[in-house]
Amino acid sequence: MSINEGMFSSATDLWATPQDFFDKLHAEFNFNTDVCALPENAKCENYYSPDTDGLQQDWRGVCWMNPPYGRQIGKWVQKAYEASLNGATVVCLLPARTDTKWWHDYCMKGEIRLVRGRLKFGDAKDSAPFPSAVVIFGGTAKTNTLIAM
């Protein structure tokens, strides 16, 4: 199976952050830790891999998070939000799944920046089959409002 075939299936929940996209956010936030990385795609010198399990670590400073997009994503978003309550700034690259419980429970408490168009993750030839958002917890994050329908 090619990388592109895997992107459009459930074969993987790992989506490597596009470098140019990360670079723009890094220029704004100056990240010191990538809380959810593989050694080959870590965006910061200090990072947590599956071996060190970022969910079990104490997140401090300014953190970058592009979590696995599978069933565990809600735990990562919850951890990001809770780390912000303890003083960290966590900038998250997430699928814009605005209908999910984790989105409403946590993302709506942060600053949400919707990404125009679809990102090309990693070395993929094609864009992702889903929209993305950057959610910022802590620091100077703005809060959002929800209009109940």
Phi, psi and omega in degrees: 000135178279166177303316183295321177297320179295329181294331185259016177231184176267018181297334179216150172244012180259124183233103184296131182298130174298129186300315182295325178295313178299316183303321179294318179289323178297322178297327180279319190254337181056067183296145174244345180217135170262110190277354185210086187221167166253152181308325183280349180230014180301136182264350179229155178300320176267122181210159174250131179251176176304331179293327180260356176046088181306332179293339181263359183265163175267113182274127181226162176073219182248114188248145173255136179222117168237090189282169169299139186268016181273205186298338182274359186302323180300324178294322179292318180292320176300315179299318179299313179298313182294324177297325179293328178292339178260014173107350179281155166254126180235122179254122188244133170260117188226156168291140182280078181259075189287355180263002185267158178298314182298327179296311182288323182290328187236307185302323181292350176265359180246188173269129182249127174241110179284139182269126177286133180076194181243136180283152170256108184276144176055225180261021183296145177280326184253157176288159179297152179275018181215155175282158181238161176217152170255125179243129184244126176247136175084185179058232182260021181302138175274154177264158182248164175240148179249130177263115180285136181247000000 
